[in-house]
Coordinates of C-alpha atoms in Angstrom, one line a residue:
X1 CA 27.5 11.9 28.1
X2 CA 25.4 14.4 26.2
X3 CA 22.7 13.2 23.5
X4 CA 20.5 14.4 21.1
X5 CA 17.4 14.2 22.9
X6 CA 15.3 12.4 25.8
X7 CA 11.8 12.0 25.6
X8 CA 10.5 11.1 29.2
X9 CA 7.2 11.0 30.9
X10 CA 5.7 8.4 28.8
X11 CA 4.1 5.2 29.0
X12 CA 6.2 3.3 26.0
X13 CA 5.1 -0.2 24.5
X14 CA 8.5 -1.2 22.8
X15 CA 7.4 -4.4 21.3
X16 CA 10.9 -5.9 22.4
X17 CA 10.4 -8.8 24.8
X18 CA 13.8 -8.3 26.5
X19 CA 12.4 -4.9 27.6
X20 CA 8.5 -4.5 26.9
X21 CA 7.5 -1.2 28.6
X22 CA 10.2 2.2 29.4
X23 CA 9.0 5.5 30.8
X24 CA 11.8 7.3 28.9
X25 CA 14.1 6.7 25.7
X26 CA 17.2 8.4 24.8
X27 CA 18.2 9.6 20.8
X28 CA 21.4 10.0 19.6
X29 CA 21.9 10.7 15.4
X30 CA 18.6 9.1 15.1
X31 CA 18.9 6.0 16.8
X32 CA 17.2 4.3 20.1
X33 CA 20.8 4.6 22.7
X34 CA 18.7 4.3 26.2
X35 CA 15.8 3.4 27.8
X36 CA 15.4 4.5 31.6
X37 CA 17.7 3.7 33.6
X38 CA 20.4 3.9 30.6
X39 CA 19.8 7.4 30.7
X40 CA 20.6 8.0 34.4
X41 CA 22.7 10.7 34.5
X42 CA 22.9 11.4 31.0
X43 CA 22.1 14.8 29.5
X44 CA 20.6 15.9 26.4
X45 CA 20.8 19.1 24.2
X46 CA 16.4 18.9 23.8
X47 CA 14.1 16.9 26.9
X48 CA 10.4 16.5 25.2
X49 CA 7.9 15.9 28.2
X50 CA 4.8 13.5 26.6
X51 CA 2.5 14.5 29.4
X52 CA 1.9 10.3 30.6
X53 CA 0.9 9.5 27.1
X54 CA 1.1 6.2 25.3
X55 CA 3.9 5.8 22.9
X56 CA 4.5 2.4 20.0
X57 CA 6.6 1.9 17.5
X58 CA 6.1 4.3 14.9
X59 CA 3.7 2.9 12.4
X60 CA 4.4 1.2 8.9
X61 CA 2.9 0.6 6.8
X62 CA 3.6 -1.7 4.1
X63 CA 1.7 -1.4 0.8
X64 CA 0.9 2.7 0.5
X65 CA 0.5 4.0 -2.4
X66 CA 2.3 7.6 -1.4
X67 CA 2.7 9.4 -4.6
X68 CA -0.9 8.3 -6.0
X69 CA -3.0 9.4 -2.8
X70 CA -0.8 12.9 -3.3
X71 CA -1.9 13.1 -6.5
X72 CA -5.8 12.5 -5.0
X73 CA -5.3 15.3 -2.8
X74 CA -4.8 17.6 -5.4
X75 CA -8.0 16.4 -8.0
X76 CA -11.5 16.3 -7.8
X77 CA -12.4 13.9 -4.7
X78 CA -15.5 11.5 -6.1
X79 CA -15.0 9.1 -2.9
X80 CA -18.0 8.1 -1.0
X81 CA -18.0 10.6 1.7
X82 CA -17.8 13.3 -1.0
X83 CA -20.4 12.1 -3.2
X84 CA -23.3 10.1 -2.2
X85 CA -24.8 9.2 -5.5
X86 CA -24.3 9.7 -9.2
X87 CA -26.2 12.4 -9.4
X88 CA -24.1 14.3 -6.7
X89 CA -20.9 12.9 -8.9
X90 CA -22.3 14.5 -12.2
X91 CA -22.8 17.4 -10.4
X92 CA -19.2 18.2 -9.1
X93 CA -17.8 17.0 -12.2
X94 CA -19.6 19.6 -14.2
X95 CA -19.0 22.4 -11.3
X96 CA -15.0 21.5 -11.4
X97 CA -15.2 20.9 -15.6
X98 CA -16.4 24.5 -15.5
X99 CA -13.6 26.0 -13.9
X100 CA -11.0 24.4 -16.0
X101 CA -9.7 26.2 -19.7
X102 CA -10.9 25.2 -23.2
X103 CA -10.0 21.4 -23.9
X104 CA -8.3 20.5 -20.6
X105 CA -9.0 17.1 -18.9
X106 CA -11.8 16.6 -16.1
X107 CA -10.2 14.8 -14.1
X108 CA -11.4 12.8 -10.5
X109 CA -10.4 9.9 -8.6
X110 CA -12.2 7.3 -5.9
X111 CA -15.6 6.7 -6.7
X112 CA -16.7 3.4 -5.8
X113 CA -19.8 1.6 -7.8
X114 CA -20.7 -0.8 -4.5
X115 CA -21.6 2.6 -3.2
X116 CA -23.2 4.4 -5.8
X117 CA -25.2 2.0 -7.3
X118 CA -23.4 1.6 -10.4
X119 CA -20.6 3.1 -12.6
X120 CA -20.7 6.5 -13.8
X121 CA -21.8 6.2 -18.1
X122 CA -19.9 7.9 -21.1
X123 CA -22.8 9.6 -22.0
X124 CA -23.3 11.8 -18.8
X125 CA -19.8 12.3 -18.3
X126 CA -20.3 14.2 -22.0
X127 CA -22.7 16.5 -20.6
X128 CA -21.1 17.2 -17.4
X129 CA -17.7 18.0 -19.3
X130 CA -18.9 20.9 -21.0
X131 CA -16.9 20.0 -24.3
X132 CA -13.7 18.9 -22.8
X133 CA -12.1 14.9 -22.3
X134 CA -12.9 13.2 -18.2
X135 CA -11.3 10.1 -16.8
X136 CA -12.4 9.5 -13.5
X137 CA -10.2 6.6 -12.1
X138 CA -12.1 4.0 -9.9
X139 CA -11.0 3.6 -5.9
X140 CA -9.5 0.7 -6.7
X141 CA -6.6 2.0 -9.3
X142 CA -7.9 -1.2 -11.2
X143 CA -10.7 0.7 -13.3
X144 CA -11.8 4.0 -14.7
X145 CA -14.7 5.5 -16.9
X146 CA -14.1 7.9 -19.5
X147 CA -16.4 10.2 -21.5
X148 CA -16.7 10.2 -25.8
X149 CA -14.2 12.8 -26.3
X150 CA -11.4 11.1 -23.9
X151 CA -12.3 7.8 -26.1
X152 CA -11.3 9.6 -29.4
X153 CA -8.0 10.6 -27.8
X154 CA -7.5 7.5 -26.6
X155 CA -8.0 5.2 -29.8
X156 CA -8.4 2.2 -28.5
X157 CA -10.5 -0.7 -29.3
X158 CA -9.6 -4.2 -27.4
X159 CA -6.7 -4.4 -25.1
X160 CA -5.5 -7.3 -24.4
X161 CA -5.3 -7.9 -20.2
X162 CA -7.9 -5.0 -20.3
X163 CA -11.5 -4.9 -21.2
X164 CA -13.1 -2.0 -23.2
X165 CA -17.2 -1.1 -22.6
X166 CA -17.8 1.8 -25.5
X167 CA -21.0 1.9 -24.4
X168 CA -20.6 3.1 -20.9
X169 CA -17.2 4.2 -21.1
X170 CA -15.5 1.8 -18.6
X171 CA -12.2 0.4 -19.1
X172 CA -10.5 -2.1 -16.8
X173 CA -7.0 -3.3 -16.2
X174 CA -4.4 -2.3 -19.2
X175 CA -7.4 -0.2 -20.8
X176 CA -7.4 1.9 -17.6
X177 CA -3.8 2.2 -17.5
X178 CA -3.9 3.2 -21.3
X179 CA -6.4 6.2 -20.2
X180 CA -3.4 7.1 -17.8
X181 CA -1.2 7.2 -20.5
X182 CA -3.0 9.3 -22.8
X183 CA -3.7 12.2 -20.0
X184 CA 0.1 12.1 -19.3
X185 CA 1.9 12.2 -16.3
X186 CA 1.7 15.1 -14.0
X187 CA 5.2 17.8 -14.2
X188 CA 7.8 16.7 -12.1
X189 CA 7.4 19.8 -9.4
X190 CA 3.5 18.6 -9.5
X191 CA 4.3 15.1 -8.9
X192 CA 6.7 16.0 -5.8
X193 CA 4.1 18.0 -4.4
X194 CA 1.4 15.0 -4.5
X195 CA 4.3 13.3 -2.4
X196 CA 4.9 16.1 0.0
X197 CA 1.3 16.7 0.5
X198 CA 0.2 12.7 1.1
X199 CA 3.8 12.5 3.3
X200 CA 2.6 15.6 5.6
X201 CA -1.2 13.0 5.8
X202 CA 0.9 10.4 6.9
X203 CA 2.8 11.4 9.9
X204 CA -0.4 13.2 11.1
X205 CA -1.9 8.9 11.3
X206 CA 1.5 8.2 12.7
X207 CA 3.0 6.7 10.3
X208 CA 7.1 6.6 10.2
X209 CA 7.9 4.1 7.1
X210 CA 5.8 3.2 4.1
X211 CA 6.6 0.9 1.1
X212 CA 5.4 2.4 -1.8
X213 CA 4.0 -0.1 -4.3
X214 CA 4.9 0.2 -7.9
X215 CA 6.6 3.3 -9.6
X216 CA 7.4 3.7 -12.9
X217 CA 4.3 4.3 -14.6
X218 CA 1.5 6.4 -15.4
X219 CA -1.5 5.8 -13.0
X220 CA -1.6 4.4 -9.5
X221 CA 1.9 2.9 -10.1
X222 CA 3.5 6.2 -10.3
X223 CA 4.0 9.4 -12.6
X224 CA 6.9 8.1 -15.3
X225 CA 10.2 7.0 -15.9
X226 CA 11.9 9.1 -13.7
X227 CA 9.4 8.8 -10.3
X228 CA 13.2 7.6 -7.9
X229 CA 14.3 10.8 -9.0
X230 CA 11.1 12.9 -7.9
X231 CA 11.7 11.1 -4.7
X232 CA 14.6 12.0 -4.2
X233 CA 13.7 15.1 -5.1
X234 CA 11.2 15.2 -1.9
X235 CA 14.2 13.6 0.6
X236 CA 16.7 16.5 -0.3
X237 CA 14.6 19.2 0.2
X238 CA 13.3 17.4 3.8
X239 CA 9.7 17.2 2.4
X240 CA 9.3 13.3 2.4
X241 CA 9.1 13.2 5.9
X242 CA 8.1 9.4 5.9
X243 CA 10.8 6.5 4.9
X244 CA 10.1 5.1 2.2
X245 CA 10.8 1.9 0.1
X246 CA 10.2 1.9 -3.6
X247 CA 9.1 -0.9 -5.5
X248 CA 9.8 -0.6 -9.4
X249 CA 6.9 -2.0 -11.7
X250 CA 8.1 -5.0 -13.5
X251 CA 7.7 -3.3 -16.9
X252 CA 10.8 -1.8 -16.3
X253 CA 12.8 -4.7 -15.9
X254 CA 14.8 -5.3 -19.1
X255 CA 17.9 -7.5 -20.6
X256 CA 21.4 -5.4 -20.3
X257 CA 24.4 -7.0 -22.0
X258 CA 26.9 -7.6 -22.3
X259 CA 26.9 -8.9 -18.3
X260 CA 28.8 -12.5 -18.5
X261 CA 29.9 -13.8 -21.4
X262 CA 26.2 -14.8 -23.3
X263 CA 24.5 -14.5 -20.1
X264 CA 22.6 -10.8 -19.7
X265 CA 21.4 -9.0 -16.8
X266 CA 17.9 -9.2 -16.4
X267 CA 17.0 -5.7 -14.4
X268 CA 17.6 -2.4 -14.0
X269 CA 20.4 -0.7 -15.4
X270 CA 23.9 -0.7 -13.8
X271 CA 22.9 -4.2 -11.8
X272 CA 20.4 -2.0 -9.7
X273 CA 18.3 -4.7 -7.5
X274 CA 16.4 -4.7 -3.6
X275 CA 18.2 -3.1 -1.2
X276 CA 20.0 0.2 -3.1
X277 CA 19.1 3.7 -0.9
X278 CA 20.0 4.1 2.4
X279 CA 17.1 4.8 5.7
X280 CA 14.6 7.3 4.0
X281 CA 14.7 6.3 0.4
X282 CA 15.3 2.7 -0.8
X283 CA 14.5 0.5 -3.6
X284 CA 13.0 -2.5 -2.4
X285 CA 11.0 -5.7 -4.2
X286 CA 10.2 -5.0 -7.9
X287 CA 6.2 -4.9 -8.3
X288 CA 4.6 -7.1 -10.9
X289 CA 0.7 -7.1 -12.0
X290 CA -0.3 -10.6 -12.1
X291 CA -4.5 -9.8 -12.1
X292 CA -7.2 -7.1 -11.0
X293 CA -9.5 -6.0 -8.5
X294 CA -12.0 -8.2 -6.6
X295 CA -14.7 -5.9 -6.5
X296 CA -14.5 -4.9 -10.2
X297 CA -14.3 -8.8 -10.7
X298 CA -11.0 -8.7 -12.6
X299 CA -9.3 -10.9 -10.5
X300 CA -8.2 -14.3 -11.2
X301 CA -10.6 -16.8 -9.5
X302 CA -10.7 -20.4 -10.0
X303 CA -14.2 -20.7 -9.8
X304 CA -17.1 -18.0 -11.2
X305 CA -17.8 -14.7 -9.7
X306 CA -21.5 -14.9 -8.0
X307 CA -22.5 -12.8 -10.4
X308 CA -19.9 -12.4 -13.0
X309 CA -17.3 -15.1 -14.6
X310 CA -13.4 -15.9 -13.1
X311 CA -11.2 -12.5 -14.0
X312 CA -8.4 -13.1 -15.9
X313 CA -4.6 -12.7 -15.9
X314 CA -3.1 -9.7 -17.1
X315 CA -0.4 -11.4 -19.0
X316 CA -0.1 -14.9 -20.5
X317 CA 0.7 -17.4 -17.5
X318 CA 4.3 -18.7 -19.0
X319 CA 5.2 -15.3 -19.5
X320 CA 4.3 -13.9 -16.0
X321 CA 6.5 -16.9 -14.0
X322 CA 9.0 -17.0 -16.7
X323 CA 9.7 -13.1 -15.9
X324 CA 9.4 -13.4 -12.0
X325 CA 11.7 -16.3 -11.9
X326 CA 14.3 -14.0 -13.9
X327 CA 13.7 -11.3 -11.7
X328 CA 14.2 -13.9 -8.5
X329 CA 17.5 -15.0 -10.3
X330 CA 19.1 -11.4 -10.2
X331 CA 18.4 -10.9 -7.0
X332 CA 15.1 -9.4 -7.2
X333 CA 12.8 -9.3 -3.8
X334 CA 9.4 -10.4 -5.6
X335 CA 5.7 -8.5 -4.8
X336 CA 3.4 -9.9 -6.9
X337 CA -0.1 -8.2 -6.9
X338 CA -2.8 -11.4 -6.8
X339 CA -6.0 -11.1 -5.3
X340 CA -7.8 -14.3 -6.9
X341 CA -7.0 -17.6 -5.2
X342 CA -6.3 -18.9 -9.5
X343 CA -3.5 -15.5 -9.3
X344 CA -2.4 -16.6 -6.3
X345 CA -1.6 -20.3 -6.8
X346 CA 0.3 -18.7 -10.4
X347 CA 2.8 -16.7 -8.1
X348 CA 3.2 -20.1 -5.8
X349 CA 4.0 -22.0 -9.0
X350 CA 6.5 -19.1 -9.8
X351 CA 8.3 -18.2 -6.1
X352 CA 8.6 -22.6 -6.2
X353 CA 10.4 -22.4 -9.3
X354 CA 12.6 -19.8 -9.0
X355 CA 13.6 -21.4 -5.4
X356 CA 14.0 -24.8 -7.4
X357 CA 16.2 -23.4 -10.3
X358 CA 18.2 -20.2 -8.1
X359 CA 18.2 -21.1 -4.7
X360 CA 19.5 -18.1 -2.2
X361 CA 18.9 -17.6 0.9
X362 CA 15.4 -15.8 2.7
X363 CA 14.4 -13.9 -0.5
X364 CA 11.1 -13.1 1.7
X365 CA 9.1 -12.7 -1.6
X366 CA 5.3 -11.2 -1.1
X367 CA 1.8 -11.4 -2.7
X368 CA 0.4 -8.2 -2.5
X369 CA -3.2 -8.5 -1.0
X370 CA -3.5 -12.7 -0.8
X371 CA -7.1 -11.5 -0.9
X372 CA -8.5 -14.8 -1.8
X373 CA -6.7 -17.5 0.2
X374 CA -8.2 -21.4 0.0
X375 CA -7.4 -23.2 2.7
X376 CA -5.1 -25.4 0.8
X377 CA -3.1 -22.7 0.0
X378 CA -1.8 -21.2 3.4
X379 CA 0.2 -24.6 4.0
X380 CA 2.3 -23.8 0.9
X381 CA 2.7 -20.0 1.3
X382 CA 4.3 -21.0 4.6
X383 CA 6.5 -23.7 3.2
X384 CA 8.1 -21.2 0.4
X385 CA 8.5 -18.3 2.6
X386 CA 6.0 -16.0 1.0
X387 CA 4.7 -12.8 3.0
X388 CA 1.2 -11.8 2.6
X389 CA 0.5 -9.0 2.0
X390 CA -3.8 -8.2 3.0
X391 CA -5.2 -5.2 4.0
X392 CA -7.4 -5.4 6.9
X393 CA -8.8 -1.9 6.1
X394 CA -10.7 -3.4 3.0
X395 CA -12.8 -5.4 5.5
X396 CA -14.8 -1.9 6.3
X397 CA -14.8 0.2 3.5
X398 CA -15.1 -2.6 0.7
X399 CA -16.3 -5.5 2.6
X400 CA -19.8 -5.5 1.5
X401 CA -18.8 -5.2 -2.2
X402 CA -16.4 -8.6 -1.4
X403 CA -19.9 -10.5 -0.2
X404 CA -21.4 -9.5 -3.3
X405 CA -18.7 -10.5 -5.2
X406 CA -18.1 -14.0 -3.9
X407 CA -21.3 -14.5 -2.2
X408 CA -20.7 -16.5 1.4
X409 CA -19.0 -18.9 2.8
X410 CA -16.3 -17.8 0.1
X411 CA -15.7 -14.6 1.4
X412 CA -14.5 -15.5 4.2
X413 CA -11.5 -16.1 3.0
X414 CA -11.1 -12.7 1.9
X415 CA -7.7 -10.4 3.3
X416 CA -6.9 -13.6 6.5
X417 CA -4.9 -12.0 9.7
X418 CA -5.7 -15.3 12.1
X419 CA -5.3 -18.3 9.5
X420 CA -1.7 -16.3 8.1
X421 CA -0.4 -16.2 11.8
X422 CA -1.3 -20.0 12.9
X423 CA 0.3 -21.4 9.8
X424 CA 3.3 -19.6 10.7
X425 CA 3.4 -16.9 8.1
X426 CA 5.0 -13.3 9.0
X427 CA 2.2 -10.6 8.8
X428 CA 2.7 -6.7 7.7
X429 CA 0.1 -4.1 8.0
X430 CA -1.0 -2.1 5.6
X431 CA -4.2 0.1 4.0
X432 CA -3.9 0.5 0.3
X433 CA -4.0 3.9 0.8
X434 CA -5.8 5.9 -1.4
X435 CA -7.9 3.0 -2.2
X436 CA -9.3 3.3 1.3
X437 CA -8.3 5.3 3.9
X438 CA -4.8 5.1 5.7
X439 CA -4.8 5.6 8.7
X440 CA -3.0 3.0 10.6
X441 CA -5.3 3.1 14.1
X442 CA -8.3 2.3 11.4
X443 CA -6.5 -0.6 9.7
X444 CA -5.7 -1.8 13.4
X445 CA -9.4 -1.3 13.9
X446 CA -10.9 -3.6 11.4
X447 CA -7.9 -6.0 11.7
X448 CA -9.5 -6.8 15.1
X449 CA -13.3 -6.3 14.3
X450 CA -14.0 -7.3 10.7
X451 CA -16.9 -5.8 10.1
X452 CA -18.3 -3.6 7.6
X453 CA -19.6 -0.9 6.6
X454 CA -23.2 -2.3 6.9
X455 CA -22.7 -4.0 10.3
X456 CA -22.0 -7.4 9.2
X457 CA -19.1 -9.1 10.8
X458 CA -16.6 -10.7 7.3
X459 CA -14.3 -13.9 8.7
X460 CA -14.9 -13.8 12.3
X461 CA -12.4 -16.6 12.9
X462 CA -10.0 -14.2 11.1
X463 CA -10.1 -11.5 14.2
X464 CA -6.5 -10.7 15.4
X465 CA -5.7 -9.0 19.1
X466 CA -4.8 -5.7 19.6
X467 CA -1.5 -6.8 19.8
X468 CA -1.1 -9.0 17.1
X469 CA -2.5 -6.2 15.3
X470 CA 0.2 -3.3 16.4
X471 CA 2.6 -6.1 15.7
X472 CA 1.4 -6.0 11.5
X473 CA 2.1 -2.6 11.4
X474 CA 5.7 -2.4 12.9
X475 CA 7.4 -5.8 13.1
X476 CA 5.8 -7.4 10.7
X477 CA 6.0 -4.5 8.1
X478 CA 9.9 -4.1 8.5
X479 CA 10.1 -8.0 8.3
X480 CA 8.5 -7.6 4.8
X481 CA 11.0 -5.3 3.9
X482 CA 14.3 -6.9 5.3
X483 CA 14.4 -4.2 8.0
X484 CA 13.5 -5.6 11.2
X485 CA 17.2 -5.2 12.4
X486 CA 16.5 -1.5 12.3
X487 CA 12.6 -1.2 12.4
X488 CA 9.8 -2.2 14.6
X489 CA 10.3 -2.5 17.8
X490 CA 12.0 0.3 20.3
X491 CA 15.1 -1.0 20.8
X492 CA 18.3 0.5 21.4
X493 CA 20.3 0.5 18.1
X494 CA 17.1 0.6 16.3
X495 CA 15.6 3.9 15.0
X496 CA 14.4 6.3 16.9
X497 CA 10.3 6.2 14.9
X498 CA 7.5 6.1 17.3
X499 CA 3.9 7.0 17.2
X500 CA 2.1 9.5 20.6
X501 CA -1.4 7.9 21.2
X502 CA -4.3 9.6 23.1
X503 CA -4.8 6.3 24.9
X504 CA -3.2 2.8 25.0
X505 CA -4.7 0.8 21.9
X506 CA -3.6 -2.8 23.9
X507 CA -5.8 -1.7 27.0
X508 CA -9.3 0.1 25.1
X509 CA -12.0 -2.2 24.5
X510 CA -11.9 -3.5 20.4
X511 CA -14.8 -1.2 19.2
X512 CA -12.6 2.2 21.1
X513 CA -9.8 1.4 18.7
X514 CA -11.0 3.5 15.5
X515 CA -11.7 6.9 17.9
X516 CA -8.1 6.5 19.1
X517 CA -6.0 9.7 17.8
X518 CA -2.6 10.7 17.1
X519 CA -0.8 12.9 19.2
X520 CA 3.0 13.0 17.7
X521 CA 4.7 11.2 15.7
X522 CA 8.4 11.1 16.0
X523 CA 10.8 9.9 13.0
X524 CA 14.9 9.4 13.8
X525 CA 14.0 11.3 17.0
X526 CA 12.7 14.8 15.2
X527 CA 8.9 15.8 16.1
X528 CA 7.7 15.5 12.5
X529 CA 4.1 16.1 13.9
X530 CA 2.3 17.4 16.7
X531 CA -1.5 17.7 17.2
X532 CA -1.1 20.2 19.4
X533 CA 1.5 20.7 22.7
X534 CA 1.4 16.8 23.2
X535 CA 5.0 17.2 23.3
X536 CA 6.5 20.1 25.4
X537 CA 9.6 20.9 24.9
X538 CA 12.0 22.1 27.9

């Protein structure tokens, strides 16, 4: 028998506990066929030697936002280790404003108030653009600031599930995605760039599969109407180079008749719901906004800020289950963004109704972030089903900003690995990526330290093992997305995606994990990265 490939010389952690450990695995048309002694005797048109190194289950991760942290490649960087103050931020805005023509928009992305001080103002922002409109979106997606001359193109007053600051500039929630709107999304051969650049970032973290969360709109929920095709736009022409599951923004979900009798479809057009696309593009849950940010105190609480009031919903509450349960009905896979514990007990109310009026079976619906769980709350998730969604990585880079936000014991409850796994609940990993960084071996980091940026250790009880922590990011990602048959562990039958470490994350001490690198990274069996002879080729 003659395959594809064998990569051999390895030291491969297969998360299957029929077969834990191999030392070599055998690829044929993209799939796992062999491990070790399978391959006895077997031949293979390409043998890859990994030099002894550690191999996993190539990395997913499942809440990425792939096409927005393109487009932040290719504007002006504001995030904190680019600028260390305003000042500094003022500065490069007017140096990049200056090289721009007549009239165009200043735009810049990922400055964070926790660590500047305080938001950027209007009036500064006029200076610095030398004459011409600036929108600087916030790290979080969830806010931006905007100078005079962007306000005039805007006109806008109040927004409802937004706020508006004409003072300073600073918009939140719909305002923000208003400002989007107004600068217009990018050209489609721009906007398949952004994805081919932040796809070429991912491999190099290892990374194999990503869910992309919301597309279909201006901001950091896509470009436009037409983002599936700009996808796969990026899959023909072999520049994706990650798999990738798309989740439509619920805005697009609309009444098609005539579908039976009275009754219309509630969806996309021609019945589209989870599950169309095949193994590197597919259309997964449908993404709906239910409140903000918890560090620009947007999100839904049920008690006050410490130093601000509860957030608010971004749409009326009848409205936002009455659409969610419609989606559910059609066959929707639900991801509901909440972050405050008030959001989150909303999408409960929802996922219990739909269950209650449409039953079908394992519709695994999500809540994006959980970020605020009450205790009280992870005995129901687990009863309905629900997958959380946190992101460990928030712990480091935002952390601090969470404490000040909630004030302690309350934050403890912010982004739970431990308390999600005792109560039985399947956990994915994933970063938020651009929000903070993405790089899985980072996320895996904080999932098992907690602690931030200033040293102080966030939800100590909430510390997961290494383990559990590889676990997130490749079984329980593809359970998130209905894909563990094919996804997560290195089995045979399963695809061939796997991840080349410079040491084995299960056997370094917790505080190693972060300096960890990435060797190769492997996707249906094709090198799609190599830092550098890792993988020699005879």
């Amino acid at each position: 028998m003659r395959i594809d490939a064998i990569y051999t010389n390895a030291r491969i952690t297969t998360l299957d506990g029929s077969r834990p450990a191999a030392r070599r695995l055998g690829v044929l048309a993209g799939r796992v066929v062999g491990l070790d002694e399978d391959l006895d005797g077997v031949s293979a048109a390409q043998l890859v030697d990994l030099g002894g190194a550690p191999v996993v289950p190539g990395f997913n991760d499942a809440h990425y936002h792939l096409s927005a942290y393109g487009i932040r490649l290719l504007q002006l960087d504001l995030r904190a280790d680019m600028v260390s103050d305003l000042d500094e931020l003022y500065r490069r805005v007017a140096e990049h404003a200056a090289t721009l023509p007549a009239g165009a928009w200043v735009i810049g992305a990922g400055y964070d108030q926790n660590k500047l001080g305080a938001h950027p103002r209007r009036e500064r922002l006029d200076e610095a653009g030398g004459g011409r409109p600036v929108w600087l979106q916030h790290c979080s997606g969830h806010m931006c600031v905007v100078n005079s001359l962007a306000l005039e193109r805007m006109g806008i007053g109040s927004v409802a599930g937004g706020t508006v600051d004409m003072d300073t500039g600073l918009l939140t929630e719909r305002a923000a995605e208003l400002a989007a709107e107004t600068v217009g999304p990018a050209s489609a051969e721009h906007f398949v760039t952004a994805i081919e650049r932040a796809a070429e970032e991912a491999v190099a973290s290892g990374i194999t599969s990503v869910t992309e969360p919301g597309i279909g709109t201006a901001g950091m929920l896509g470009n436009n109407c037409a983002d599936l095709a700009a996808f796969a736009r990026a899959r023909d022409r072999g520049l994706l180079r990650v798999r990738t599951n798309v989740m439509p923004v619920a805005e697009l979900l609309h009444e098609i008749t005539p579908y039976e009798g009275d009754r219309p479809w509630f969806g996309l057009d021609l019945g589209l719901a989870s599950g169309g696309g095949d193994e590197w593009l597919k259309v997964s849950s449908v993404k709906f906004m239910v409140d903000g940010s918890l560090v620009g105190r947007t999100a839904s609480m049920s008690e006050p800020y410490a130093d601000a009031e509860s957030g608010f919903l971004r749409d009326e509450r009848d409205v936002i289950i009455d659409r969610i349960v419609r989606a559910h009905e059609f066959g929707w896979q639900v991801a509901a963004h909440a972050i405050g514990d008030a959001a989150i007990d909303l999408v409960l109310d929802a996922y219990e109704r739909a269950r209650r009026l449409h039953p079908r079976p394992d519709p695994r619906h999500r809540i994006e972030h959980c970020a605020v769980t009450r205790p009280d709350q992870l005995p129901r998730l687990a009863r309905l089903g629900v997958i959380p969604v946190p992101q460990g990585r928030f712990v480091s880079e935002l952390g601090d900003g969470m404490i000040r936000a909630l004030g302690l014991p309350r934050a403890d409850w912010c982004y739970r690995g431990r308390s999600f796994l005792d109560a039985g609940l399947d956990l994915p990993g994933s970063s938020d990526c651009p929000v903070v960084r993405g790089e899985p071996l980072l996320g895996i980091h904080d999932l098992v330290n907690r602690t931030t940026s200033s040293g102080q250790v966030l939800g100590a009880g909430e510390r997961l093992t290494a383990r559990e922590a590889l676990r997130a990011f490749t079984i329980g990602s593809a359970f998130a997305a209905h894909e563990e048959r094919v996804k997560g562990s290195l089995t045979v039958g399963k695809l061939a995606d796997f991840t080349v470490l410079s040491d084995d994350l299960l056997q370094v001490s917790p505080d190693r994990l972060a300096s960890l690198s990435v060797g190769a990274t492997v996707v249906g069996g094709e090198l799609q990265y190599d830092a550098g002879g890792v993988a020699r080729l005879s």
